[in-house]
Structures are given as C-alpha cells and as structure tokens.
Short mmCIF file of C-alpha atoms in Angstrom, two decimals:
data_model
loop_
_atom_site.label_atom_id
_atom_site.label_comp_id
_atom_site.label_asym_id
_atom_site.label_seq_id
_atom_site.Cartn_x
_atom_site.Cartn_y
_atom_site.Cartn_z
CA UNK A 82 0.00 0.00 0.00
CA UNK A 83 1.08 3.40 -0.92
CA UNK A 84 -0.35 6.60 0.97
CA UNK A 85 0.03 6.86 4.63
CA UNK A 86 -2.60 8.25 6.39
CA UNK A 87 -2.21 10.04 9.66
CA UNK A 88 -5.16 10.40 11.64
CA UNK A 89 -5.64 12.62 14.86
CA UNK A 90 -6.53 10.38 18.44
CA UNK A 91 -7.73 11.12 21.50
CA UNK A 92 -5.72 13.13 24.32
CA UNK A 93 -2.96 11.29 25.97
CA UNK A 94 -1.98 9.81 22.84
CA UNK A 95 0.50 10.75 20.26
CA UNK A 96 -0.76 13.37 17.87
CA UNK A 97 -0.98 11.52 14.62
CA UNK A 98 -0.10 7.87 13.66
CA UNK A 99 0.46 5.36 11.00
CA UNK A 100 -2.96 4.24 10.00
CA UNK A 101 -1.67 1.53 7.51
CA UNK A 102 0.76 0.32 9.49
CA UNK A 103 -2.14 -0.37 12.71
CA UNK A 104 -4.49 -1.91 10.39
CA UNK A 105 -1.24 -4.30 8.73
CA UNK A 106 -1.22 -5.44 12.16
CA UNK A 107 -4.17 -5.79 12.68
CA UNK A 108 -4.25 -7.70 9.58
CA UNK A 109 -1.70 -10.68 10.84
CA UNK A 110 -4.08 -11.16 13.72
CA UNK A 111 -7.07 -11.86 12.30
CA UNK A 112 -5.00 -14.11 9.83
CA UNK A 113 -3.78 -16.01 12.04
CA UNK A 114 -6.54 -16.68 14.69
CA UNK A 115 -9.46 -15.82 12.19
CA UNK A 116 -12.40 -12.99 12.83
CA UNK A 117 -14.45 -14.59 15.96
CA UNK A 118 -11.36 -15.55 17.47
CA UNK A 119 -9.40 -12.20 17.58
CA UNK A 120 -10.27 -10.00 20.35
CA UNK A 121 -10.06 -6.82 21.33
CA UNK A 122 -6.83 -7.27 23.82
CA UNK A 123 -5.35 -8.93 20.75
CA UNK A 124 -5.77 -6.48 18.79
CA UNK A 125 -4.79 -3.27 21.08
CA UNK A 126 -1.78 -5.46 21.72
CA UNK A 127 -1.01 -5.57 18.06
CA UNK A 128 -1.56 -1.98 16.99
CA UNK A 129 -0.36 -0.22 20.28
CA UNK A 130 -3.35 1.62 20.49
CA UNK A 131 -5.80 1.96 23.33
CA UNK A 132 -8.74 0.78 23.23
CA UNK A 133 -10.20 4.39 22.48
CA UNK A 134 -8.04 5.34 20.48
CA UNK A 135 -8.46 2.25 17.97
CA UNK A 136 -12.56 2.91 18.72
CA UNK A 137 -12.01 6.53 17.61
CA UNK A 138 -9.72 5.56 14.66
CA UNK A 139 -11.28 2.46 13.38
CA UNK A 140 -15.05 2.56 14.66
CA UNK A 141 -15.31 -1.11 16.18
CA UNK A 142 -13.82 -4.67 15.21
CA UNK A 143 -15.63 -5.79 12.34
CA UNK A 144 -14.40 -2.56 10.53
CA UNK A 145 -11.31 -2.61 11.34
CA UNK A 146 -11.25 -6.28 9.89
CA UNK A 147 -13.05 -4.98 6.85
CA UNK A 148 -10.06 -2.56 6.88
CA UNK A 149 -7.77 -5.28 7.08
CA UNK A 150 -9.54 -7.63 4.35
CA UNK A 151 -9.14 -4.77 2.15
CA UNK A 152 -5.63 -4.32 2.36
CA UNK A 153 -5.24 -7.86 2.31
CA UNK A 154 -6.61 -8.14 -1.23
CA UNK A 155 -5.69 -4.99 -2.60
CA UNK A 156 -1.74 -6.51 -2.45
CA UNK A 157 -3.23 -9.60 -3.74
CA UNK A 158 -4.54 -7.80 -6.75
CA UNK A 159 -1.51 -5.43 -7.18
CA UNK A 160 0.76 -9.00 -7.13
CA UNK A 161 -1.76 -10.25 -9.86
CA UNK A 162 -1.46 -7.04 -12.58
CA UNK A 163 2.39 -7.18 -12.02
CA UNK A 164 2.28 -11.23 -13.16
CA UNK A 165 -0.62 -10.62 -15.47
CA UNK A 166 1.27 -7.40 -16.62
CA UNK A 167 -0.16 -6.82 -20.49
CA UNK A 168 3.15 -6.15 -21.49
CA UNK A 169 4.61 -9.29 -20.89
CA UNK A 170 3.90 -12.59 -23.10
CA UNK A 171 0.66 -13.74 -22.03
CA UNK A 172 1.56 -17.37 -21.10
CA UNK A 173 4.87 -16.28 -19.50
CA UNK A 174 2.39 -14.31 -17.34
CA UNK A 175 0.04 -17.04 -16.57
CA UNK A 176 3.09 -19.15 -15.67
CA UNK A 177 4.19 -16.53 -13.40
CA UNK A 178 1.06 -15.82 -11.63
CA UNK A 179 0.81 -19.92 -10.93
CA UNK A 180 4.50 -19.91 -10.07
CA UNK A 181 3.32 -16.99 -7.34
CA UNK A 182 0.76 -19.10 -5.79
CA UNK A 183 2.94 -22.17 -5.60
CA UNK A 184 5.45 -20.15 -3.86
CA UNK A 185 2.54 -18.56 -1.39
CA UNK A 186 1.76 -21.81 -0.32
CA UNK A 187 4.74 -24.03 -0.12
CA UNK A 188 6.03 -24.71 3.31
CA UNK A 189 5.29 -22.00 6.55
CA UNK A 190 3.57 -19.56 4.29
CA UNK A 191 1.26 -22.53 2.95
CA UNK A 192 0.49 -23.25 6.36
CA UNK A 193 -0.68 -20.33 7.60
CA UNK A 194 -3.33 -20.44 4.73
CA UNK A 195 -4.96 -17.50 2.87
CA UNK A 196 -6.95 -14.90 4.59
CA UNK A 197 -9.45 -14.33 1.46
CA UNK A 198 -9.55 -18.42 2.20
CA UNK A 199 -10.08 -18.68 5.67
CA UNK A 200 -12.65 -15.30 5.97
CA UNK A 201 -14.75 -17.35 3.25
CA UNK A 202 -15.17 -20.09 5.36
CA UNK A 203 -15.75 -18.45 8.20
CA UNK A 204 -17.47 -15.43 7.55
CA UNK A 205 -19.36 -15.84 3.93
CA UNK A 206 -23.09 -16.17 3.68
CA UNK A 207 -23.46 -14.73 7.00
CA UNK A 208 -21.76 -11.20 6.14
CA UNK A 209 -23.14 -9.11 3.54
CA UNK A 210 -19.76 -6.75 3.65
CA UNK A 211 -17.62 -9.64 3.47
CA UNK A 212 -19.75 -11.40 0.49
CA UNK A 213 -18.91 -8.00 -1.47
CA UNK A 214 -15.57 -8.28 -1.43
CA UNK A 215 -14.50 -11.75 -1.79
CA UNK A 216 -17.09 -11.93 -4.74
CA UNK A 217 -15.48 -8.62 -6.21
CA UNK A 218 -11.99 -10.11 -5.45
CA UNK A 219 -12.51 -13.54 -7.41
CA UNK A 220 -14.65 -11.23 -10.08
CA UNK A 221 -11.49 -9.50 -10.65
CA UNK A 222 -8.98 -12.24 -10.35
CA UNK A 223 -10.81 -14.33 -13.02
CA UNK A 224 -11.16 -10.81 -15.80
CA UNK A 225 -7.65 -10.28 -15.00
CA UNK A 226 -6.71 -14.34 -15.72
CA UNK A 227 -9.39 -14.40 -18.75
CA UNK A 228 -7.72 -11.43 -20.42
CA UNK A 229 -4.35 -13.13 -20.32
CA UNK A 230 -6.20 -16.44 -21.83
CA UNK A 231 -7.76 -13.37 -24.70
CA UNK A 232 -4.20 -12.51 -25.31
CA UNK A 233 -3.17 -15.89 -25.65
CA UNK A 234 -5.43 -17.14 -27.97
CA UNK A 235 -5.13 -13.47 -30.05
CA UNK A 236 -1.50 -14.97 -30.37
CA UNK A 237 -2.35 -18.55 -31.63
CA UNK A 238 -1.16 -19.67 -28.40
CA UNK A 239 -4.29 -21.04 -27.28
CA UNK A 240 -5.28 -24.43 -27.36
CA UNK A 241 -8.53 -25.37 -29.84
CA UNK A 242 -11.53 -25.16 -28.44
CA UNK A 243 -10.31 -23.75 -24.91
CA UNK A 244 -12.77 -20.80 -23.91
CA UNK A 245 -10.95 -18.14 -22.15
CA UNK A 246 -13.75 -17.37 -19.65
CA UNK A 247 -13.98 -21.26 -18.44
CA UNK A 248 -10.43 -21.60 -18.50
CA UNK A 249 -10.19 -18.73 -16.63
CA UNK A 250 -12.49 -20.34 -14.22
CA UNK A 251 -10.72 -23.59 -13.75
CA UNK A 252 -7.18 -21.81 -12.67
CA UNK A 253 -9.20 -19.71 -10.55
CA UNK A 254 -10.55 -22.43 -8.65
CA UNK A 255 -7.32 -24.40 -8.74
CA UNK A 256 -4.91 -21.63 -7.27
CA UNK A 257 -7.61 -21.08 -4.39
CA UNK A 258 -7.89 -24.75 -3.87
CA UNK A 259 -3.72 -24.18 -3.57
CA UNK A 260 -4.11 -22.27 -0.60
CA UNK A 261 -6.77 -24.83 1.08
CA UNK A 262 -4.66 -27.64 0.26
CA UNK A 263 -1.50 -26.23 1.14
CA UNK A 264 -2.52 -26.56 4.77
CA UNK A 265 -1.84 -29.62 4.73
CA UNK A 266 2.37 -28.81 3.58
CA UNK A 267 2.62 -30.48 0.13
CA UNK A 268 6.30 -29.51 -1.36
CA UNK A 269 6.71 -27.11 -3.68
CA UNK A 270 7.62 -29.22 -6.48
CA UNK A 271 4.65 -31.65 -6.83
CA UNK A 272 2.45 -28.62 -6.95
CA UNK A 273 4.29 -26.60 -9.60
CA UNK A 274 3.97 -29.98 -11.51
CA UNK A 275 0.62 -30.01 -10.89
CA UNK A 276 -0.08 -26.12 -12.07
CA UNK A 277 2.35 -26.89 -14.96
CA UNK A 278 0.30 -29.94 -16.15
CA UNK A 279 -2.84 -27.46 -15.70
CA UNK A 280 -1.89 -24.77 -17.73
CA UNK A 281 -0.68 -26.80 -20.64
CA UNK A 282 -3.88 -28.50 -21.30
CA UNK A 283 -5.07 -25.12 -22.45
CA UNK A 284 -2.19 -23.53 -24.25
CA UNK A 285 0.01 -25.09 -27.14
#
C-alpha cells in the first residue's frame, strides 16, 4: 500500500499515527486466529493503540477487519497485474502468476493459509460486507486471468476449443484450492507440476 494516512486520536496519545501500518497489524491477527477468534486485547496489543483510540480511529472490530480484508486483497490484486502485466507474453504471465501461488503456499507460508480463504469459510453467507468483497476479489482475479487467456489465444497460443472465460475459471478455482490444500504442507515441487500440467492442457 502506498499513501500513509495520519489520523488525529484522543488526548494522551500521540498526535498523529500510521494508519496503515495499525491496520497491517491488525491484519496478521485476524489471519492467524481468524475474525471470531481475535479479540479486542489482541488487537490493542497488536496496533499499540488503546482501546479508544483504535474505537475513535477504526469505529469497532468488524471494521477494522473490513479494513484489514481490504488491504489484504488490494496486495493480492496489485501482485496479480504485475504477473498478469499486459506487457509481458501472455503465457509467460500465466506461468508466473501460478508460479506466485505455488510459492505462497509451499512450506510456513502454505500453512498459515490465505486470509481471502479462511474469511470465506468463516465469515461468507453470514456477512453481507464480506460477500462483497471476496465476490469482487474472485470477479477481478478471473477478468484479470481471462484477459491473459484473450491474449493468448489473439496470439495462436491457445489451445482449440479452450474458452478463455472457463479456462479462466478452472485456474481460478485451482490456485484457491492451492491455498486450502497447502494446509496440509505439500512440497513445492509436486504442486508446480501439478499447475504446470494445468496450464498446458489449455495452451500449445
């Protein structure tokens, strides 16, 4: 994230602070011990705010989580457009943005799991603000994955009969499944086999 905000708190604490920084904390907590299991000590612990001073900042939890889900997959999509950069050759890019998620979930990262992931299981269908976002997140991951597939096939490099808007589907679903799967600590090299296999049953 770019732009660091500094926002005023109440007396008897420091003038301004580092916005981002508190709610990037905040972030690894809920991450890590999930959105009913975070409380508020954890967080005020975390961000080295009191518990006014996070109230005044923040509002209460659930926005400050919604604060944290947004940063959350606003790297994840800024990762994406640097793999899926236009500018590069479309496949290299698609082998890059696999390559990414097989690194993301390969040994202690993999483990810790995916907070898009784990807020989905634990929070959607019960959490209209939540249900916005991951559906907007996987809405964009799949246009930015189909447009790649576009390129692809504008280049001849697409396999017959491979639809760029199902195929984008399928990786989408794979790559997610990564992070579920990689819970469990497969290595590294039987799943880049894996998204390798994947990927070439729909270019040539």
């Amino acid at each position: 994230m770019s732009n660091r905000t500094s926002v005023p708190l109440p007396r008897g604490r420091p003038r301004s602070f580092d916005a981002e920084a508190a709610v990037e904390r905040a972030m690894g907590v809920f991450w890590s011990r999930g959105y009913h299991a975070t409380a508020l000590p954890d967080l005020l612990r975390a961000t080295k705010l009191s518990r006014g001073s996070l109230y005044a900042a923040f509002g209460d939890k659930h926005s400050l989580f919604l604060r944290a889900l947004d940063c959350y997959i606003a790297d994840a999509v800024t990762r994406m457009d640097i793999e899926l950069d236009p500018r590069k050759d479309p496949v290299d890019g698609l082998r890059a943005y696999l390559a990414g998620y097989v690194e993301r979930t390969s040994g202690a990262h993999g483990r810790r799991g995916c907070l898009v992931i784990a807020t989905t299981m634990e929070l959607a269908g019960r959490d209209a603000d939540v249900n916005r976002r991951i559906a907007s997140f996987f809405e964009v991951m799949e246009a930015r994955v189909a447009d790649a597939l576009s390129r692809a096939k504008a280049a001849g490099r697409l396999a017959d009969g491979v639809d760029p808007a199902n195929a984008a589907r399928i990786l989408v679903c794979f790559v997610e499944g990564l992070r579920v799967i990689s819970k469990t600590a497969p290595t590294g090299a039987i799943t880049q086999a894996a998204a390798d296999a994947l990927l070439d049953r729909f270019i040539r």
